[in-house]
Amino acid sequence: MTANDIKIFISTYYIKLKTFIKEIVTLPSFWHYCILSIVLIIVFVFITFPYEIIIQNQIKTIEGSIANYISVGNLKIHALTDSYAEDIIMELKSGSEVNISNVTFNFTINPVSLFITHNYDGTIKIKNLNINSENLKIVSDAEFLYNITLDKQIAYPVDGNIFATFSNVSIRGISLKGFEIPDVKLSQIKSELIFQKGNLINIKYLLLSGPEIRGNAYGTISLSNYFQNSSLNITIQIDSQSSILEEYKVLLESLLKPGSKNITFKIMGTIGNPQFITE
């Protein structure tokens, strides 16, 4: 078949297709069926599409990486309005337990984001977040603004960031050089996390503010396929004038660098076995 034959074939096919379309358009009720088809597609995408099943499958994927189990008591996903989940219980591989009584989230979700771009953005609001480990207990409300890209082959986001705000924070079980610190109350914790290449979390900042304590943290978490083995390199700076540390001034003098008002220490090691190092 020559190039001219191919050209004639394409031209003939185009003419036949054009004639076929013209005949369809002139059929009775064509536009009624066309509009009905568009409406049904919209209904399928935004109302009847099985988003909840897909989200539950994604939870199972996350469960295998960071938790022994994740239980969700009630989950309702809506593409056009706020979605919510209730009574979430998660046991991390470290043995720590996370309980959330109520979550409201508003996000971009549709077949394009689910199957093509894998990019998600939106907000998550959490009421009554409780984290309990062997020696530490954290209670808080939280809000997350996120824009992340996922990859089916990797459990963690490969790109994007999360802005997190924790409010009405209570922390129990902190110790410093063997001394138990009283329960810490924080008005707010604000942070930005940047995901890179699916294996690194860059903690750009983590600001602590409240009547009892002020400080900042930054650093990185190098992610492992087994979450507990993820490596920590985080620097924490606490204002030595924070009122909760008043009783420990003598102890803290050795931790202050000349000319600095901040107590600085690092968290190294892994998530499963963190090591606190004073500078």
Short mmCIF file of C-alpha atoms in Angstrom, two decimals:
data_model
loop_
_atom_site.label_atom_id
_atom_site.label_comp_id
_atom_site.label_asym_id
_atom_site.label_seq_id
_atom_site.Cartn_x
_atom_site.Cartn_y
_atom_site.Cartn_z
CA MET A 1 0.00 0.00 0.00
CA THR A 2 1.46 3.31 -1.14
CA ALA A 3 1.33 6.61 0.72
CA ASN A 4 -1.33 7.81 -1.74
CA ASP A 5 -3.48 4.72 -1.00
CA ILE A 6 -3.23 5.43 2.73
CA LYS A 7 -4.25 9.04 2.17
CA ILE A 8 -7.29 7.95 0.11
CA PHE A 9 -8.25 5.38 2.80
CA ILE A 10 -8.11 7.96 5.60
CA SER A 11 -10.04 10.50 3.55
CA THR A 12 -12.76 7.95 2.73
CA TYR A 13 -13.02 6.86 6.38
CA TYR A 14 -13.32 10.48 7.48
CA ILE A 15 -16.12 11.18 5.00
CA LYS A 16 -18.05 8.08 6.12
CA LEU A 17 -17.62 9.00 9.79
CA LYS A 18 -18.78 12.57 9.15
CA THR A 19 -21.86 11.31 7.27
CA PHE A 20 -22.62 8.82 10.08
CA ILE A 21 -22.47 11.53 12.73
CA LYS A 22 -24.76 13.80 10.71
CA GLU A 23 -27.31 11.00 10.42
CA ILE A 24 -27.19 10.29 14.18
CA VAL A 25 -27.68 13.95 15.07
CA THR A 26 -30.84 14.13 12.93
CA LEU A 27 -32.43 11.15 14.69
CA PRO A 28 -35.46 11.89 16.93
CA SER A 29 -34.60 12.55 20.58
CA PHE A 30 -30.83 12.43 19.91
CA TRP A 31 -30.12 15.47 22.10
CA HIS A 32 -32.39 14.13 24.86
CA TYR A 33 -30.35 10.94 25.03
CA CYS A 34 -27.12 12.90 24.80
CA ILE A 35 -28.02 15.11 27.77
CA LEU A 36 -29.29 12.08 29.72
CA SER A 37 -25.95 10.31 29.12
CA ILE A 38 -24.01 13.31 30.44
CA VAL A 39 -26.25 13.49 33.52
CA LEU A 40 -25.79 9.76 34.21
CA ILE A 41 -22.01 10.10 33.89
CA ILE A 42 -22.04 12.96 36.41
CA VAL A 43 -24.23 10.94 38.78
CA PHE A 44 -21.85 7.98 38.50
CA VAL A 45 -18.70 10.04 39.06
CA PHE A 46 -19.96 12.12 41.98
CA ILE A 47 -22.60 9.96 43.68
CA THR A 48 -22.51 6.23 42.90
CA PHE A 49 -18.78 5.77 42.26
CA PRO A 50 -17.42 3.34 44.94
CA TYR A 51 -15.07 5.82 46.63
CA GLU A 52 -15.48 4.21 50.05
CA ILE A 53 -14.23 0.84 48.81
CA ILE A 54 -11.20 2.47 47.18
CA ILE A 55 -10.39 4.45 50.35
CA GLN A 56 -10.72 1.30 52.47
CA ASN A 57 -8.30 -0.50 50.15
CA GLN A 58 -5.87 2.41 50.53
CA ILE A 59 -6.20 2.15 54.32
CA LYS A 60 -5.28 -1.56 54.06
CA THR A 61 -2.17 -0.61 52.09
CA ILE A 62 -1.12 1.89 54.77
CA GLU A 63 -1.95 -0.62 57.50
CA GLY A 64 0.65 -3.04 56.19
CA SER A 65 3.38 -0.39 56.38
CA ILE A 66 2.91 1.42 59.68
CA ALA A 67 0.32 -0.40 61.80
CA ASN A 68 -0.66 -3.77 63.18
CA TYR A 69 -4.27 -2.90 62.50
CA ILE A 70 -6.53 0.04 61.59
CA SER A 71 -10.20 -0.02 62.50
CA VAL A 72 -12.73 2.53 61.20
CA GLY A 73 -16.15 2.42 62.86
CA ASN A 74 -18.02 4.54 60.30
CA LEU A 75 -16.83 5.96 56.97
CA LYS A 76 -18.82 8.12 54.57
CA ILE A 77 -17.18 9.54 51.43
CA HIS A 78 -18.87 12.35 49.47
CA ALA A 79 -17.38 13.90 46.34
CA LEU A 80 -19.40 17.12 46.55
CA THR A 81 -19.66 17.73 50.31
CA ASP A 82 -17.62 17.02 53.43
CA SER A 83 -16.79 13.40 54.13
CA TYR A 84 -16.36 11.99 57.62
CA ALA A 85 -15.11 9.04 59.64
CA GLU A 86 -15.79 8.08 63.24
CA ASP A 87 -14.25 5.86 65.92
CA ILE A 88 -10.86 5.24 64.32
CA ILE A 89 -8.49 2.97 66.25
CA MET A 90 -4.96 2.30 65.04
CA GLU A 91 -2.24 0.25 66.69
CA LEU A 92 1.19 1.19 65.37
CA LYS A 93 3.91 -1.39 64.94
CA SER A 94 5.67 0.20 67.93
CA GLY A 95 2.71 -0.81 70.12
CA SER A 96 1.44 2.76 70.45
CA GLU A 97 -2.31 3.22 70.02
CA VAL A 98 -4.00 6.09 68.20
CA ASN A 99 -7.68 6.85 68.84
CA ILE A 100 -9.73 9.43 66.91
CA SER A 101 -13.38 10.03 67.75
CA ASN A 102 -14.28 12.13 64.71
CA VAL A 103 -12.67 13.17 61.40
CA THR A 104 -14.13 15.55 58.83
CA PHE A 105 -12.36 15.91 55.50
CA ASN A 106 -12.91 17.80 52.30
CA PHE A 107 -10.76 16.70 49.39
CA THR A 108 -10.41 16.49 45.65
CA ILE A 109 -11.48 12.98 44.68
CA ASN A 110 -12.59 11.73 41.28
CA PRO A 111 -11.66 8.97 38.82
CA VAL A 112 -8.93 11.18 37.27
CA SER A 113 -7.14 11.70 40.61
CA LEU A 114 -7.66 8.07 41.62
CA PHE A 115 -6.47 6.35 38.45
CA ILE A 116 -4.37 8.86 36.49
CA THR A 117 -2.71 11.72 38.40
CA HIS A 118 -2.78 10.16 41.91
CA ASN A 119 -2.69 13.73 43.21
CA TYR A 120 -4.85 14.65 46.20
CA ASP A 121 -5.43 17.90 48.03
CA GLY A 122 -7.83 19.07 50.70
CA THR A 123 -8.28 19.49 54.43
CA ILE A 124 -8.69 17.10 57.34
CA LYS A 125 -10.09 18.14 60.73
CA ILE A 126 -9.69 15.82 63.71
CA LYS A 127 -11.54 16.00 67.02
CA ASN A 128 -10.17 14.21 70.09
CA LEU A 129 -6.90 12.78 68.85
CA ASN A 130 -5.40 10.48 71.49
CA ILE A 131 -1.94 8.89 71.16
CA ASN A 132 -0.92 6.43 73.87
CA SER A 133 2.42 4.66 74.16
CA GLU A 134 4.11 2.91 77.07
CA ASN A 135 5.43 6.14 78.61
CA LEU A 136 3.81 8.95 76.66
CA LYS A 137 0.25 10.24 76.19
CA ILE A 138 -0.77 13.03 73.80
CA VAL A 139 -4.26 14.52 73.51
CA SER A 140 -5.13 17.14 70.90
CA ASP A 141 -7.37 18.44 68.14
CA ALA A 142 -5.78 18.77 64.70
CA GLU A 143 -6.21 20.20 61.22
CA PHE A 144 -4.22 19.28 58.11
CA LEU A 145 -4.01 21.08 54.77
CA TYR A 146 -2.37 18.78 52.24
CA ASN A 147 -1.37 18.44 48.59
CA ILE A 148 0.32 15.11 47.92
CA THR A 149 1.04 12.66 45.12
CA LEU A 150 0.86 8.92 45.75
CA ASP A 151 2.38 5.93 43.97
CA LYS A 152 0.85 2.45 44.11
CA GLN A 153 4.32 0.94 44.46
CA ILE A 154 5.24 3.06 47.49
CA ALA A 155 3.38 3.29 50.79
CA TYR A 156 4.36 6.93 51.39
CA PRO A 157 3.65 10.08 49.34
CA VAL A 158 6.27 10.61 46.64
CA ASP A 159 5.79 14.37 46.48
CA GLY A 160 3.87 17.24 48.08
CA ASN A 161 3.46 18.83 51.49
CA ILE A 162 1.27 18.92 54.56
CA PHE A 163 0.58 21.94 56.77
CA ALA A 164 -0.44 20.70 60.21
CA THR A 165 -1.97 22.59 63.15
CA PHE A 166 -2.52 20.96 66.55
CA SER A 167 -4.53 22.84 69.17
CA ASN A 168 -5.35 22.32 72.85
CA VAL A 169 -2.43 19.95 73.17
CA SER A 170 -1.69 18.00 76.36
CA ILE A 171 1.46 15.88 76.66
CA ARG A 172 2.14 13.57 79.60
CA GLY A 173 5.23 11.45 80.25
CA ILE A 174 8.14 13.66 79.13
CA SER A 175 11.38 13.15 81.05
CA LEU A 176 14.63 15.11 80.92
CA LYS A 177 17.82 13.44 82.13
CA GLY A 178 15.77 11.12 84.30
CA PHE A 179 13.56 13.87 85.74
CA GLU A 180 9.84 13.67 85.05
CA ILE A 181 8.44 16.86 83.52
CA PRO A 182 4.87 17.80 84.61
CA ASP A 183 2.09 17.56 82.03
CA VAL A 184 2.79 20.00 79.21
CA LYS A 185 -0.04 22.19 77.91
CA LEU A 186 0.35 23.82 74.49
CA SER A 187 -2.01 26.29 72.86
CA GLN A 188 -0.81 25.33 69.41
CA ILE A 189 1.72 23.36 67.39
CA LYS A 190 2.20 24.35 63.74
CA SER A 191 4.30 22.42 61.24
CA GLU A 192 5.07 21.96 57.56
CA LEU A 193 6.12 18.55 56.24
CA ILE A 194 7.58 18.18 52.73
CA PHE A 195 7.62 14.74 51.07
CA GLN A 196 10.48 14.01 48.69
CA LYS A 197 11.04 11.02 46.37
CA GLY A 198 8.82 8.74 48.44
CA ASN A 199 11.55 8.10 51.00
CA LEU A 200 12.12 11.38 52.85
CA ILE A 201 10.07 13.72 55.02
CA ASN A 202 11.57 17.15 55.49
CA ILE A 203 10.25 18.81 58.67
CA LYS A 204 10.61 22.43 57.58
CA TYR A 205 9.46 23.75 60.94
CA LEU A 206 7.51 22.66 64.00
CA LEU A 207 6.59 25.62 66.19
CA LEU A 208 5.53 25.10 69.80
CA SER A 209 3.57 27.88 71.51
CA GLY A 210 1.76 28.12 74.80
CA PRO A 211 1.78 29.74 78.23
CA GLU A 212 4.14 27.08 79.63
CA ILE A 213 6.58 26.29 76.83
CA ARG A 214 7.88 27.72 73.54
CA GLY A 215 10.16 26.18 70.97
CA ASN A 216 10.87 24.94 67.48
CA ALA A 217 11.95 21.74 65.73
CA TYR A 218 13.23 20.87 62.27
CA GLY A 219 14.98 18.01 60.51
CA THR A 220 14.32 14.94 58.39
CA ILE A 221 12.85 11.45 58.57
CA SER A 222 14.36 8.96 56.10
CA LEU A 223 11.56 6.51 55.45
CA SER A 224 12.02 2.76 55.42
CA ASN A 225 9.74 0.09 53.95
CA TYR A 226 9.31 -0.98 57.57
CA PHE A 227 8.14 2.25 59.22
CA GLN A 228 9.75 1.48 62.57
CA ASN A 229 13.20 1.45 60.91
CA SER A 230 12.80 4.97 59.49
CA SER A 231 15.81 7.11 60.49
CA LEU A 232 15.44 10.31 62.51
CA ASN A 233 17.57 13.44 62.34
CA ILE A 234 15.58 16.09 64.18
CA THR A 235 16.80 19.15 66.09
CA ILE A 236 14.63 20.55 68.88
CA GLN A 237 15.12 23.99 70.45
CA ILE A 238 13.26 24.91 73.63
CA ASP A 239 13.23 28.41 75.09
CA SER A 240 14.94 28.04 78.46
CA GLN A 241 12.71 30.79 79.86
CA SER A 242 9.62 28.61 79.43
CA SER A 243 7.79 28.58 82.76
CA ILE A 244 7.44 24.79 82.92
CA LEU A 245 11.25 24.49 83.14
CA GLU A 246 11.58 26.94 86.05
CA GLU A 247 12.21 24.15 88.57
CA TYR A 248 15.02 22.70 86.48
CA LYS A 249 17.17 25.78 85.91
CA VAL A 250 20.22 24.35 87.68
CA LEU A 251 19.95 21.14 85.68
CA LEU A 252 19.48 23.00 82.39
CA GLU A 253 22.43 25.35 82.75
CA SER A 254 24.75 22.63 81.43
CA LEU A 255 22.61 22.33 78.29
CA LEU A 256 22.77 26.03 77.39
CA LYS A 257 25.38 27.17 74.91
CA PRO A 258 27.15 30.46 75.68
CA GLY A 259 25.08 33.37 74.37
CA SER A 260 22.06 31.18 73.66
CA LYS A 261 18.71 31.14 75.42
CA ASN A 262 17.61 27.86 73.86
CA ILE A 263 18.06 24.32 75.10
CA THR A 264 19.04 22.32 72.04
CA PHE A 265 18.99 18.56 71.63
CA LYS A 266 18.64 16.10 68.77
CA ILE A 267 16.51 13.04 68.18
CA MET A 268 18.48 10.42 66.26
CA GLY A 269 18.15 6.67 65.79
CA THR A 270 14.93 5.26 64.39
CA ILE A 271 11.23 5.72 65.02
CA GLY A 272 11.18 2.33 66.76
CA ASN A 273 14.27 3.18 68.84
CA PRO A 274 14.76 6.98 69.11
CA GLN A 275 17.86 8.37 70.81
CA PHE A 276 17.88 11.78 72.54
CA ILE A 277 21.24 13.55 72.31
CA THR A 278 21.99 16.85 74.05
CA GLU A 279 24.26 19.30 72.31
#
